[in-house]
PDB file of C-alpha atoms in Angstrom:
ATOM      1  CA  UNK A   1      -0.623  17.826  12.180  1.00 50.00           C
ATOM      2  CA  UNK A   2       2.748  17.181  10.485  1.00 55.00           C
ATOM      3  CA  UNK A   3       3.160  16.560   6.766  1.00 53.00           C
ATOM      4  CA  UNK A   4       3.404  12.777   7.017  1.00 68.00           C
ATOM      5  CA  UNK A   5       0.207  12.617   9.051  1.00 71.00           C
ATOM      6  CA  UNK A   6      -1.570  14.918   6.597  1.00 79.00           C
ATOM      7  CA  UNK A   7      -0.405  12.920   3.554  1.00 85.00           C
ATOM      8  CA  UNK A   8      -1.406   9.689   5.295  1.00 82.00           C
ATOM      9  CA  UNK A   9      -4.941  10.938   5.942  1.00 83.00           C
ATOM     10  CA  UNK A  10      -5.322  12.030   2.313  1.00 88.00           C
ATOM     11  CA  UNK A  11      -4.030   8.652   1.109  1.00 89.00           C
ATOM     12  CA  UNK A  12      -6.448   6.758   3.391  1.00 87.00           C
ATOM     13  CA  UNK A  13      -9.360   8.853   2.130  1.00 87.00           C
ATOM     14  CA  UNK A  14      -8.378   8.298  -1.514  1.00 91.00           C
ATOM     15  CA  UNK A  15      -7.979   4.538  -0.992  1.00 91.00           C
ATOM     16  CA  UNK A  16     -11.413   4.248   0.596  1.00 89.00           C
ATOM     17  CA  UNK A  17     -12.992   6.195  -2.281  1.00 90.00           C
ATOM     18  CA  UNK A  18     -11.241   3.992  -4.847  1.00 93.00           C
ATOM     19  CA  UNK A  19     -12.485   0.811  -3.175  1.00 92.00           C
ATOM     20  CA  UNK A  20     -16.028   2.168  -2.798  1.00 89.00           C
ATOM     21  CA  UNK A  21     -16.079   3.053  -6.509  1.00 91.00           C
ATOM     22  CA  UNK A  22     -14.788  -0.495  -7.291  1.00 91.00           C
ATOM     23  CA  UNK A  23     -11.770   0.877  -9.151  1.00 92.00           C
ATOM     24  CA  UNK A  24      -9.025  -1.606 -10.028  1.00 90.00           C
ATOM     25  CA  UNK A  25      -5.965  -0.669  -7.891  1.00 88.00           C
ATOM     26  CA  UNK A  26      -3.696  -1.975 -10.666  1.00 88.00           C
ATOM     27  CA  UNK A  27      -4.776   1.014 -12.791  1.00 90.00           C
ATOM     28  CA  UNK A  28      -3.737   3.396 -10.007  1.00 91.00           C
ATOM     29  CA  UNK A  29      -0.397   1.585  -9.914  1.00 88.00           C
ATOM     30  CA  UNK A  30       0.102   2.238 -13.645  1.00 89.00           C
ATOM     31  CA  UNK A  31      -0.653   5.932 -13.172  1.00 92.00           C
ATOM     32  CA  UNK A  32       1.799   6.096 -10.273  1.00 91.00           C
ATOM     33  CA  UNK A  33       4.486   4.509 -12.470  1.00 90.00           C
ATOM     34  CA  UNK A  34       3.730   7.034 -15.235  1.00 91.00           C
ATOM     35  CA  UNK A  35       4.201   9.951 -12.863  1.00 92.00           C
ATOM     36  CA  UNK A  36       7.435   8.445 -11.541  1.00 90.00           C
ATOM     37  CA  UNK A  37       8.774   8.367 -15.110  1.00 91.00           C
ATOM     38  CA  UNK A  38       7.823  11.965 -15.899  1.00 91.00           C
ATOM     39  CA  UNK A  39       8.297  13.635 -12.518  1.00 90.00           C
ATOM     40  CA  UNK A  40      11.260  15.695 -13.739  1.00 90.00           C
ATOM     41  CA  UNK A  41       9.278  17.521 -16.441  1.00 90.00           C
ATOM     42  CA  UNK A  42       8.542  21.191 -16.016  1.00 89.00           C
ATOM     43  CA  UNK A  43       5.206  21.652 -14.192  1.00 88.00           C
ATOM     44  CA  UNK A  44       4.882  17.880 -13.880  1.00 91.00           C
ATOM     45  CA  UNK A  45       2.177  18.174 -11.239  1.00 88.00           C
ATOM     46  CA  UNK A  46      -0.075  20.358 -13.372  1.00 88.00           C
ATOM     47  CA  UNK A  47       0.490  18.190 -16.468  1.00 91.00           C
ATOM     48  CA  UNK A  48      -0.414  15.133 -14.411  1.00 92.00           C
ATOM     49  CA  UNK A  49      -4.014  16.324 -14.091  1.00 92.00           C
ATOM     50  CA  UNK A  50      -4.225  17.011 -17.838  1.00 92.00           C
ATOM     51  CA  UNK A  51      -2.943  13.466 -18.407  1.00 92.00           C
ATOM     52  CA  UNK A  52      -5.669  12.014 -16.161  1.00 91.00           C
ATOM     53  CA  UNK A  53      -8.417  13.837 -18.058  1.00 89.00           C
ATOM     54  CA  UNK A  54      -6.992  12.717 -21.410  1.00 89.00           C
ATOM     55  CA  UNK A  55      -6.708   9.159 -20.145  1.00 87.00           C
ATOM     56  CA  UNK A  56     -10.349   9.108 -19.084  1.00 85.00           C
ATOM     57  CA  UNK A  57     -11.492  10.510 -22.453  1.00 84.00           C
ATOM     58  CA  UNK A  58      -9.484   7.952 -24.458  1.00 78.00           C
ATOM     59  CA  UNK A  59      -9.735   5.002 -22.121  1.00 67.00           C
ATOM     60  CA  UNK A  60     -12.000   3.110 -24.512  1.00 67.00           C
ATOM     61  CA  UNK A  61      -9.151   3.039 -27.072  1.00 66.00           C
ATOM     62  CA  UNK A  62      -6.426   1.771 -24.756  1.00 62.00           C
ATOM     63  CA  UNK A  63      -8.370  -0.105 -22.095  1.00 56.00           C
ATOM     64  CA  UNK A  64      -8.263  -3.832 -21.559  1.00 63.00           C
ATOM     65  CA  UNK A  65     -11.918  -4.184 -20.576  1.00 66.00           C
ATOM     66  CA  UNK A  66     -15.222  -2.326 -20.712  1.00 73.00           C
ATOM     67  CA  UNK A  67     -14.598  -1.170 -17.147  1.00 80.00           C
ATOM     68  CA  UNK A  68     -11.299   0.570 -17.875  1.00 86.00           C
ATOM     69  CA  UNK A  69     -12.894   3.896 -18.860  1.00 87.00           C
ATOM     70  CA  UNK A  70     -14.841   3.923 -15.604  1.00 90.00           C
ATOM     71  CA  UNK A  71     -11.655   3.164 -13.645  1.00 92.00           C
ATOM     72  CA  UNK A  72      -9.857   6.109 -15.303  1.00 92.00           C
ATOM     73  CA  UNK A  73     -12.835   8.423 -14.713  1.00 91.00           C
ATOM     74  CA  UNK A  74     -12.917   7.439 -11.043  1.00 92.00           C
ATOM     75  CA  UNK A  75      -9.169   7.950 -10.607  1.00 94.00           C
ATOM     76  CA  UNK A  76      -9.284  11.316 -12.373  1.00 92.00           C
ATOM     77  CA  UNK A  77     -12.181  12.489 -10.214  1.00 91.00           C
ATOM     78  CA  UNK A  78     -10.643  11.281  -6.942  1.00 93.00           C
ATOM     79  CA  UNK A  79      -7.208  12.741  -7.751  1.00 93.00           C
ATOM     80  CA  UNK A  80      -8.871  16.016  -8.690  1.00 90.00           C
ATOM     81  CA  UNK A  81     -10.701  16.052  -5.366  1.00 89.00           C
ATOM     82  CA  UNK A  82      -7.772  15.160  -3.121  1.00 90.00           C
ATOM     83  CA  UNK A  83      -4.557  16.137  -4.930  1.00 91.00           C
ATOM     84  CA  UNK A  84      -5.304  19.436  -6.695  1.00 86.00           C
ATOM     85  CA  UNK A  85      -3.905  21.400  -3.746  1.00 85.00           C
ATOM     86  CA  UNK A  86      -0.551  19.632  -4.285  1.00 88.00           C
ATOM     87  CA  UNK A  87      -0.273  20.276  -8.053  1.00 86.00           C
ATOM     88  CA  UNK A  88       2.835  22.432  -7.505  1.00 89.00           C
ATOM     89  CA  UNK A  89       4.459  19.770  -5.296  1.00 90.00           C
ATOM     90  CA  UNK A  90       5.202  16.672  -7.352  1.00 92.00           C
ATOM     91  CA  UNK A  91       6.964  14.957  -4.424  1.00 90.00           C
ATOM     92  CA  UNK A  92       3.831  15.258  -2.306  1.00 90.00           C
ATOM     93  CA  UNK A  93       1.641  13.835  -5.081  1.00 93.00           C
ATOM     94  CA  UNK A  94       3.974  10.891  -5.554  1.00 92.00           C
ATOM     95  CA  UNK A  95       4.153  10.178  -1.832  1.00 88.00           C
ATOM     96  CA  UNK A  96       0.370  10.290  -1.406  1.00 90.00           C
ATOM     97  CA  UNK A  97      -0.249   8.209  -4.548  1.00 91.00           C
ATOM     98  CA  UNK A  98       2.253   5.582  -3.388  1.00 88.00           C
ATOM     99  CA  UNK A  99       0.496   5.260  -0.048  1.00 86.00           C
ATOM    100  CA  UNK A 100      -2.960   5.304  -1.658  1.00 90.00           C
ATOM    101  CA  UNK A 101      -1.954   2.525  -4.060  1.00 88.00           C
ATOM    102  CA  UNK A 102      -0.967   0.138  -1.284  1.00 85.00           C
ATOM    103  CA  UNK A 103      -3.806   1.190   1.027  1.00 86.00           C
ATOM    104  CA  UNK A 104      -6.347   0.479  -1.717  1.00 90.00           C
ATOM    105  CA  UNK A 105      -5.301  -3.188  -1.709  1.00 87.00           C
ATOM    106  CA  UNK A 106      -5.480  -3.147   2.101  1.00 83.00           C
ATOM    107  CA  UNK A 107      -9.019  -1.751   2.295  1.00 85.00           C
ATOM    108  CA  UNK A 108     -10.198  -3.908  -0.599  1.00 85.00           C
ATOM    109  CA  UNK A 109      -8.998  -7.094   1.093  1.00 81.00           C
ATOM    110  CA  UNK A 110      -9.913  -6.158   4.676  1.00 78.00           C
ATOM    111  CA  UNK A 111     -13.336  -4.493   4.652  1.00 77.00           C
ATOM    112  CA  UNK A 112     -16.697  -4.897   2.960  1.00 78.00           C
ATOM    113  CA  UNK A 113     -18.283  -2.020   1.062  1.00 78.00           C
ATOM    114  CA  UNK A 114     -20.896  -1.831   3.820  1.00 74.00           C
ATOM    115  CA  UNK A 115     -18.118  -1.282   6.367  1.00 72.00           C
ATOM    116  CA  UNK A 116     -16.659   1.549   4.321  1.00 73.00           C
ATOM    117  CA  UNK A 117     -20.061   3.107   3.658  1.00 71.00           C
ATOM    118  CA  UNK A 118     -20.857   3.171   7.365  1.00 62.00           C
ATOM    119  CA  UNK A 119     -18.053   5.544   8.353  1.00 51.00           C
ATOM    120  CA  UNK A 120     -16.821   9.022   7.552  1.00 47.00           C
ATOM    121  CA  UNK A 121     -13.731   9.303   5.357  1.00 43.00           C
ATOM    122  CA  UNK A 122     -11.658  10.797   8.168  1.00 48.00           C
ATOM    123  CA  UNK A 123      -9.566   7.806   9.298  1.00 50.00           C
ATOM    124  CA  UNK A 124      -9.635   9.028  12.874  1.00 47.00           C
ATOM    125  CA  UNK A 125     -13.295   8.052  12.946  1.00 42.00           C
ATOM    126  CA  UNK A 126     -12.848   4.562  11.519  1.00 43.00           C
ATOM    127  CA  UNK A 127     -13.962   2.930  14.738  1.00 37.00           C
ATOM    128  CA  UNK A 128     -14.113  -0.518  13.185  1.00 37.00           C
ATOM    129  CA  UNK A 129     -10.352  -0.462  12.822  1.00 46.00           C
ATOM    130  CA  UNK A 130      -8.259  -1.355  15.806  1.00 47.00           C
ATOM    131  CA  UNK A 131      -5.192   0.739  16.525  1.00 53.00           C
ATOM    132  CA  UNK A 132      -3.125  -2.285  15.500  1.00 58.00           C
ATOM    133  CA  UNK A 133      -4.899  -2.487  12.103  1.00 59.00           C
ATOM    134  CA  UNK A 134      -4.244   1.196  11.470  1.00 60.00           C
ATOM    135  CA  UNK A 135      -0.592   0.764  12.493  1.00 64.00           C
ATOM    136  CA  UNK A 136      -0.151  -2.156  10.069  1.00 67.00           C
ATOM    137  CA  UNK A 137      -1.885  -0.226   7.279  1.00 66.00           C
ATOM    138  CA  UNK A 138       0.432   2.731   7.807  1.00 66.00           C
ATOM    139  CA  UNK A 139       3.490   0.453   7.776  1.00 69.00           C
ATOM    140  CA  UNK A 140       2.350  -1.082   4.479  1.00 68.00           C
ATOM    141  CA  UNK A 141       1.785   2.390   3.090  1.00 65.00           C
ATOM    142  CA  UNK A 142       5.192   3.724   4.052  1.00 68.00           C
ATOM    143  CA  UNK A 143       7.342   0.612   3.444  1.00 74.00           C
ATOM    144  CA  UNK A 144       7.853  -0.775  -0.060  1.00 79.00           C
ATOM    145  CA  UNK A 145       9.041  -4.364   0.272  1.00 85.00           C
ATOM    146  CA  UNK A 146      10.763  -6.256  -2.547  1.00 89.00           C
ATOM    147  CA  UNK A 147      11.375  -9.933  -3.271  1.00 93.00           C
ATOM    148  CA  UNK A 148      14.959 -10.776  -2.355  1.00 93.00           C
ATOM    149  CA  UNK A 149      15.133  -7.987   0.237  1.00 94.00           C
ATOM    150  CA  UNK A 150      16.871  -8.913   3.489  1.00 94.00           C
ATOM    151  CA  UNK A 151      15.150  -7.560   6.605  1.00 92.00           C
ATOM    152  CA  UNK A 152      15.597  -7.943  10.337  1.00 92.00           C
ATOM    153  CA  UNK A 153      13.051  -9.895  12.326  1.00 92.00           C
ATOM    154  CA  UNK A 154      12.639 -11.015  15.917  1.00 92.00           C
ATOM    155  CA  UNK A 155      11.760 -14.661  16.561  1.00 91.00           C
ATOM    156  CA  UNK A 156       8.764 -14.454  18.878  1.00 88.00           C
ATOM    157  CA  UNK A 157       7.452 -18.021  18.887  1.00 85.00           C
ATOM    158  CA  UNK A 158       8.366 -21.537  17.769  1.00 85.00           C
ATOM    159  CA  UNK A 159       5.684 -24.199  17.857  1.00 84.00           C
ATOM    160  CA  UNK A 160       6.486 -27.510  16.205  1.00 84.00           C
ATOM    161  CA  UNK A 161       7.859 -26.670  12.782  1.00 84.00           C
ATOM    162  CA  UNK A 162       6.192 -23.234  12.703  1.00 86.00           C
ATOM    163  CA  UNK A 163       8.260 -20.156  13.482  1.00 89.00           C
ATOM    164  CA  UNK A 164       6.788 -16.683  14.023  1.00 88.00           C
ATOM    165  CA  UNK A 165       9.000 -13.808  12.934  1.00 90.00           C
ATOM    166  CA  UNK A 166       8.114 -10.246  13.931  1.00 89.00           C
ATOM    167  CA  UNK A 167       9.510  -8.448  10.898  1.00 89.00           C
ATOM    168  CA  UNK A 168      11.098  -5.084  11.728  1.00 84.00           C
ATOM    169  CA  UNK A 169       9.596  -5.684  15.191  1.00 81.00           C
ATOM    170  CA  UNK A 170       6.257  -4.623  13.672  1.00 79.00           C
ATOM    171  CA  UNK A 171       4.800  -7.229  11.311  1.00 82.00           C
ATOM    172  CA  UNK A 172       4.202 -10.805  12.607  1.00 81.00           C
ATOM    173  CA  UNK A 173       4.706 -13.532  10.009  1.00 84.00           C
ATOM    174  CA  UNK A 174       4.552 -17.288  10.656  1.00 86.00           C
ATOM    175  CA  UNK A 175       6.424 -19.715   8.419  1.00 86.00           C
ATOM    176  CA  UNK A 176       7.105 -23.439   8.382  1.00 86.00           C
ATOM    177  CA  UNK A 177      10.784 -24.106   9.055  1.00 86.00           C
ATOM    178  CA  UNK A 178      10.854 -27.924   9.482  1.00 85.00           C
ATOM    179  CA  UNK A 179      14.605 -28.339   8.996  1.00 86.00           C
ATOM    180  CA  UNK A 180      15.779 -25.626  11.376  1.00 88.00           C
ATOM    181  CA  UNK A 181      12.920 -25.130  13.835  1.00 85.00           C
ATOM    182  CA  UNK A 182      14.945 -26.616  16.711  1.00 85.00           C
ATOM    183  CA  UNK A 183      17.826 -24.250  15.978  1.00 88.00           C
ATOM    184  CA  UNK A 184      15.479 -21.280  15.792  1.00 89.00           C
ATOM    185  CA  UNK A 185      13.782 -22.297  19.039  1.00 87.00           C
ATOM    186  CA  UNK A 186      17.062 -21.507  20.782  1.00 87.00           C
ATOM    187  CA  UNK A 187      17.000 -18.040  19.177  1.00 88.00           C
ATOM    188  CA  UNK A 188      13.563 -17.046  20.505  1.00 87.00           C
ATOM    189  CA  UNK A 189      13.565 -13.379  21.428  1.00 88.00           C
ATOM    190  CA  UNK A 190      16.610 -12.672  19.263  1.00 91.00           C
ATOM    191  CA  UNK A 191      16.843 -10.534  16.119  1.00 93.00           C
ATOM    192  CA  UNK A 192      17.774 -12.512  12.982  1.00 93.00           C
ATOM    193  CA  UNK A 193      17.858 -11.816   9.248  1.00 93.00           C
ATOM    194  CA  UNK A 194      15.249 -13.191   6.846  1.00 93.00           C
ATOM    195  CA  UNK A 195      14.852 -12.907   3.087  1.00 94.00           C
ATOM    196  CA  UNK A 196      11.535 -11.924   1.498  1.00 93.00           C
ATOM    197  CA  UNK A 197      10.651 -14.606  -1.062  1.00 92.00           C
ATOM    198  CA  UNK A 198       6.981 -13.820  -1.834  1.00 90.00           C
ATOM    199  CA  UNK A 199       4.708 -10.766  -1.561  1.00 87.00           C
ATOM    200  CA  UNK A 200       0.924 -10.475  -1.362  1.00 78.00           C
ATOM    201  CA  UNK A 201      -1.106  -8.456  -3.861  1.00 72.00           C
ATOM    202  CA  UNK A 202      -1.173  -5.470  -1.474  1.00 67.00           C
ATOM    203  CA  UNK A 203       2.632  -5.404  -1.257  1.00 74.00           C
ATOM    204  CA  UNK A 204       2.779  -6.945   2.215  1.00 77.00           C
ATOM    205  CA  UNK A 205       5.044  -9.876   2.994  1.00 85.00           C
ATOM    206  CA  UNK A 206       3.689 -13.377   2.367  1.00 86.00           C
ATOM    207  CA  UNK A 207       6.739 -15.631   2.750  1.00 90.00           C
ATOM    208  CA  UNK A 208      10.218 -15.245   4.175  1.00 91.00           C
ATOM    209  CA  UNK A 209      13.076 -17.612   4.861  1.00 90.00           C
ATOM    210  CA  UNK A 210      15.696 -17.557   7.573  1.00 91.00           C
ATOM    211  CA  UNK A 211      19.136 -16.309   6.504  1.00 90.00           C
ATOM    212  CA  UNK A 212      21.178 -15.912   9.675  1.00 83.00           C
TER     213      UNK A 212
END
């Protein structure tokens, strides 16, 4: 198993645990941003775990709701379980946390708690996921899309005013293009450039528009 595969499996396991414990993924995002800001400190990985414990103890003073303390306790416990072995490798922690953050939105929006409870944490045994679902989840975990970003996409279908772009030849996305659908129909099968104009909560692409 190479490093990327190992990190991916840890991130999947963390995301499933976070969803099962009903932890707000936005709080994990804040912790990820904190670590990004302080990653250059000496022994940043070790200090990260001290920060998580402190955050859980003082969550009632800085939280925005009664659930915030529980969220911090869950995150601290799950990070302690899955990331302690990487405490001397801040890059590994950041990479896994980044994947886990996006995968938490994915699992939260895709599966019920009963689905997640019915399987082992090892993603290789998640039989209710198709290979395509796992592939898309891994793409979302490894790619960080931004509004305004220009990406390549293949036009795979044009029906009426609806155009299906296969973004990066991996992620299908159908948009209404009433003014240029006839032009794009002639480009079916070709690679074009589209601009990302809206993202979903999980960081995946919601809307794009044709550029050239």
